[in-house]
Coordinates of C-alpha atoms and ligand atoms in Angstrom, one line a residue:
M1 CA 0.1 0.1 0.0
K2 CA 1.4 3.3 -0.9
T3 CA 1.4 6.1 1.7
V4 CA 0.8 9.4 1.3
M5 CA 0.9 12.4 3.9
I6 CA -1.1 15.3 3.4
T7 CA -1.5 18.4 5.2
G8 CA -4.5 20.4 6.1
V9 CA -6.9 17.2 5.7
S10 CA -9.8 18.4 8.3
R11 CA -12.1 19.9 5.4
G12 CA -11.8 21.5 1.9
L13 CA -9.5 20.2 -0.4
G14 CA -7.2 18.3 1.8
L15 CA -10.2 16.3 2.8
A16 CA -11.6 15.8 -0.8
T17 CA -8.3 14.8 -1.7
A18 CA -8.1 12.3 1.4
D19 CA -11.2 10.5 0.4
L20 CA -10.4 10.1 -3.1
L21 CA -6.9 9.1 -2.4
L22 CA -8.5 6.2 0.4
R23 CA -11.0 5.1 -2.7
R24 CA -8.0 4.5 -4.9
G25 CA -6.4 2.2 -2.5
Y26 CA -3.9 4.5 -1.0
R27 CA -2.6 4.7 3.1
V28 CA -3.4 8.3 4.1
I29 CA -1.6 9.8 6.9
G30 CA -3.5 13.0 7.4
L31 CA -2.2 16.0 9.4
S32 CA -4.3 19.3 10.7
R33 CA -4.8 20.9 14.1
G34 CA -8.6 19.3 14.5
A35 CA -9.8 16.1 12.7
G36 CA -13.0 17.7 11.4
G37 CA -14.3 15.6 8.6
F38 CA -11.3 13.4 8.2
A39 CA -12.5 11.7 11.5
A40 CA -15.3 10.0 9.6
L41 CA -12.5 8.7 7.1
C42 CA -10.6 7.3 9.8
E43 CA -13.9 5.2 11.1
A44 CA -14.3 4.2 7.4
Y45 CA -10.9 3.1 6.6
P46 CA -9.6 2.0 9.6
N47 CA -6.2 0.0 8.1
A48 CA -5.7 2.9 5.8
A49 CA -6.5 6.4 7.2
E50 CA -4.2 7.7 10.2
F51 CA -4.9 11.3 11.6
I52 CA -2.1 13.1 13.5
A53 CA -3.0 16.4 15.2
F54 CA -0.2 18.7 14.0
D55 CA 0.0 22.5 13.7
V56 CA 2.6 22.8 10.6
G57 CA 3.7 26.2 11.6
D58 CA 5.1 24.3 14.5
L59 CA 8.4 23.9 12.2
D60 CA 10.6 22.3 14.9
A61 CA 8.5 19.5 15.6
I62 CA 8.7 18.5 11.7
P63 CA 11.5 16.3 11.6
D64 CA 10.4 14.2 14.3
M65 CA 6.8 13.9 13.3
V66 CA 7.9 12.9 9.8
R67 CA 10.3 10.2 11.2
G68 CA 7.6 9.0 13.2
V69 CA 5.6 7.9 10.4
T70 CA 8.5 6.3 8.3
D71 CA 9.3 4.2 11.2
R72 CA 6.0 2.9 11.2
H73 CA 4.9 3.0 7.4
G74 CA 8.3 2.8 5.3
P75 CA 9.2 5.9 3.2
L76 CA 6.4 8.0 1.7
W77 CA 5.5 7.6 -1.4
G78 CA 3.5 10.9 -1.7
L79 CA 3.5 14.2 0.2
V80 CA 0.8 16.7 -0.6
N81 CA 1.5 20.0 0.8
N82 CA -2.1 21.4 1.2
A83 CA -2.6 23.4 4.6
G84 CA -2.7 27.0 3.9
M85 CA -4.1 30.3 5.4
G86 CA -5.4 33.2 3.7
M87 CA -5.1 36.4 6.0
D88 CA -6.3 39.2 4.0
G89 CA -5.9 42.8 4.8
V90 CA -4.0 45.8 3.6
L91 CA -0.5 44.9 3.8
A92 CA 0.3 48.6 5.1
T93 CA -1.8 47.6 8.2
M94 CA -0.9 44.1 8.6
H95 CA 0.9 43.1 11.9
R96 CA 4.4 41.7 11.1
T97 CA 3.9 38.5 13.0
D98 CA 0.9 37.9 10.9
I99 CA 2.9 37.9 7.4
E100 CA 5.3 35.7 9.3
K101 CA 2.6 33.4 10.2
V102 CA 1.2 33.2 6.5
L103 CA 5.0 32.6 5.2
A104 CA 5.5 29.9 8.0
V105 CA 2.6 27.9 7.2
N106 CA 2.2 28.2 3.5
L107 CA 5.7 28.3 2.3
T108 CA 8.4 27.2 5.0
A109 CA 6.4 24.3 6.4
P110 CA 6.0 22.7 2.9
L111 CA 9.8 23.5 2.5
I112 CA 10.9 21.7 5.8
L113 CA 8.2 18.9 5.2
A114 CA 9.7 18.1 1.7
K115 CA 13.2 18.3 3.2
Y116 CA 12.3 15.5 5.5
A117 CA 9.7 13.3 3.5
S118 CA 12.2 13.5 0.5
R119 CA 15.0 11.4 2.5
G120 CA 13.3 8.6 2.3
M121 CA 12.1 8.8 -1.3
L122 CA 15.8 9.9 -2.4
T123 CA 16.5 6.1 -0.8
A124 CA 13.6 4.4 -2.2
R125 CA 14.2 6.4 -5.9
A126 CA 10.9 6.9 -6.1
G127 CA 8.1 9.7 -4.8
R128 CA 5.7 12.3 -5.4
I129 CA 5.4 15.7 -3.9
V130 CA 2.5 17.8 -4.7
N131 CA 2.3 21.7 -3.5
I132 CA -1.0 23.1 -3.6
S133 CA -0.4 26.8 -5.0
S134 CA -3.1 29.1 -6.0
I135 CA -4.0 31.4 -9.3
I136 CA -3.4 34.2 -7.2
A137 CA 0.6 33.3 -7.2
S138 CA 0.3 34.8 -11.1
T139 CA -2.8 36.7 -11.0
G140 CA -2.5 38.7 -7.7
F141 CA -5.6 39.8 -5.6
N142 CA -6.2 42.9 -3.9
G143 CA -5.5 42.4 -0.1
L144 CA -3.5 39.0 -0.4
A145 CA 0.0 40.2 -0.7
A146 CA 1.5 38.0 1.8
Y147 CA -0.6 35.0 0.5
A148 CA 0.4 35.5 -3.1
A149 CA 4.2 35.9 -2.0
S150 CA 3.8 32.2 -0.1
K151 CA 2.1 30.8 -3.2
A152 CA 4.5 32.3 -5.6
G153 CA 7.5 30.8 -3.6
L154 CA 5.7 27.6 -3.6
E155 CA 5.8 27.4 -7.2
G156 CA 9.4 28.5 -7.3
M157 CA 10.3 25.6 -5.0
T158 CA 8.3 23.3 -7.4
R159 CA 10.4 24.1 -10.2
S160 CA 13.7 24.1 -8.3
L161 CA 13.1 20.8 -6.6
S162 CA 11.5 19.0 -9.7
R163 CA 15.2 19.2 -11.0
E164 CA 16.8 18.3 -7.7
L165 CA 14.9 15.1 -7.3
G166 CA 14.1 14.0 -10.9
K167 CA 17.0 12.0 -11.2
R168 CA 16.0 9.9 -8.5
G169 CA 12.8 9.3 -9.9
I170 CA 10.9 11.8 -7.6
T171 CA 8.6 14.3 -9.3
V172 CA 7.6 17.6 -7.7
N173 CA 4.5 19.6 -9.0
C174 CA 1.7 22.1 -8.1
V175 CA -2.0 22.2 -8.4
A176 CA -3.1 25.6 -8.5
P177 CA -6.8 26.3 -7.9
G178 CA -9.0 29.1 -8.7
Y179 CA -11.8 29.9 -6.2
M180 CA -13.3 27.1 -4.7
E181 CA -16.1 27.6 -2.3
T182 CA -14.6 26.4 1.0
E183 CA -14.3 27.9 4.5
M184 CA -11.4 29.7 3.1
T185 CA -13.2 31.8 0.9
E186 CA -16.3 32.4 3.2
G187 CA -15.4 35.9 4.1
L188 CA -15.7 37.2 0.3
G189 CA -18.7 39.5 0.0
E190 CA -21.5 38.5 -2.4
A191 CA -20.6 41.1 -4.9
Q192 CA -16.9 39.9 -5.0
M193 CA -18.3 36.1 -5.5
T194 CA -20.2 37.2 -8.3
S195 CA -17.6 39.1 -10.2
I196 CA -15.4 35.7 -9.5
R197 CA -18.2 33.6 -10.8
R198 CA -18.4 35.7 -13.7
R199 CA -14.7 35.0 -14.9
A200 CA -14.8 31.1 -14.8
P201 CA -16.7 30.1 -18.2
L202 CA -17.1 26.4 -16.6
G203 CA -18.3 27.9 -13.3
L204 CA -16.0 27.5 -10.2
A205 CA -13.6 24.8 -9.6
R206 CA -14.9 22.5 -6.6
P207 CA -12.6 20.7 -4.2
E208 CA -13.2 17.6 -5.8
D209 CA -11.9 18.9 -9.1
A210 CA -8.5 20.0 -7.6
A211 CA -8.2 16.9 -5.7
A212 CA -8.7 14.7 -8.8
A213 CA -5.6 16.6 -10.3
V214 CA -3.6 16.0 -7.1
V215 CA -4.6 12.6 -7.5
Y216 CA -3.5 12.1 -11.1
L217 CA 0.0 13.7 -10.4
L218 CA 0.4 10.9 -7.4
G219 CA -0.3 8.4 -9.8
D220 CA 1.4 6.3 -12.3
E221 CA 0.0 8.1 -15.3
A222 CA 2.0 11.2 -14.2
E223 CA 5.3 9.3 -13.8
R224 CA 7.0 11.9 -16.5
V225 CA 5.3 14.9 -15.5
T226 CA 7.4 17.1 -13.2
G227 CA 7.8 20.9 -12.6
T228 CA 4.4 21.9 -13.5
I229 CA 1.9 23.9 -12.4
L230 CA -1.7 22.4 -13.2
T231 CA -4.5 25.1 -12.9
V232 CA -7.7 24.0 -12.3
D233 CA -9.9 27.0 -12.0
G234 CA -12.9 26.6 -14.3
G235 CA -11.0 28.6 -17.1
S236 CA -10.9 31.8 -14.9
T237 CA -7.4 32.6 -16.2
A238 CA -7.5 31.1 -19.5
Ligands
NAP1 P1 -9.9 25.5 4.2 O1 -11.2 24.8 3.9 O2 -9.7 26.9 5.1 O3 -8.8 24.4 4.8 C1 -7.6 24.5 5.3 C2 -7.0 23.3 5.6 O4 -5.4 23.4 6.2 C3 -7.9 23.0 7.0 O5 -7.9 21.2 7.1 C4 -7.1 23.3 8.2 O6 -7.3 22.4 9.4 C5 -5.4 23.2 7.6 N1 -4.8 23.9 8.2 C6 -4.7 25.5 8.3 N2 -3.7 26.1 9.1 C7 -3.2 25.1 9.6 C8 -1.6 24.6 10.1 N3 -1.0 25.6 10.8 N4 -1.3 23.2 10.8 C9 -1.7 22.5 10.2 N5 -3.2 22.6 9.3 C10 -3.6 23.4 8.8 O7 -9.0 25.8 2.7 P2 -9.0 25.1 1.3 O8 -9.7 26.0 0.4 O9 -9.2 23.6 1.4 O10 -7.5 25.1 0.7 C11 -6.6 24.1 0.7 C12 -5.4 24.7 0.1 O11 -6.0 25.2 -1.4 C13 -4.8 25.9 0.6 O12 -3.1 25.8 0.5 C14 -5.2 26.8 -0.2 O13 -4.3 28.2 -0.2 C15 -5.4 26.7 -1.6 N6 -6.4 27.2 -2.4 C16 -7.7 27.4 -1.9 C17 -8.5 28.0 -3.0 C18 -9.8 28.4 -2.5 O14 -10.4 29.3 -3.0 N7 -10.6 27.7 -1.3 C19 -7.9 28.7 -4.2 C20 -6.7 28.2 -4.4 C21 -6.1 27.7 -3.5 P3 -7.3 22.7 11.1 O15 -7.8 24.3 10.8 O16 -7.8 22.0 11.6 O17 -5.7 22.9 11.2

């Protein structure tokens, strides 16, 4: 059974991805601060789903956490860096600690997780890393400068790391969703949502659409795909 670690598993895209991975026969190690909807998946798949209560912003705890998982299950086949936080606001008045928190959770944690997860993958000469970016990395969005910086950073990391790890059979890719109606976007006003919806000719992407892209990149069919940004946005940025 291939083991995939996914962060931000309690709801939204992480939960949809965990659900699809479990249905496809993967073992899923799910991380978030609370179990949320993943608790039901752990009950439904007692031998394949495992929850670890973990704050990815706790960067010092990452090495031991990854070591614990690989001691129990062997090297990871996949790492999905999905946990993320928004924090919208005018940069000029944003507290420095909030800027640092967004960068720690959305960018530094994925780098450190990839650092430790890739060690076992390097030995196994196989593995997959999928980073969840956002179309905002390339389009920008008023009030999301720190968030956009973190996502653009993830895309840069993806390209470089795909070169670094490619020779050992490890792929590194991004999925860049457009707006999905999850808890993250709940705060947007109706007028903003109407204009966002109008830009997507196919309608807004759902978490299930982006989850399918993640599962594709983790699968055998994607073995020669690396360093890419796979956009799932209903056509908003076409
Ligand atoms: P969501 O519904 O708010 O879910 C976020 C997930 O991340 C939750 O499971 C949350 O669990 C977890 N999380 C947040 N901070 C964490 C931390 N410090 N440590 C561990 N887990 C943490 O958001 P979503 O829409 O599914 O977003 C998933 C990913 O897609 C994010 O990277 C986001 O940037 C990206 N994305 C979303 C959209 C969108 O429109 N929704 C668009 C483009 C990209 P806990 O709170 O229990 O820890």
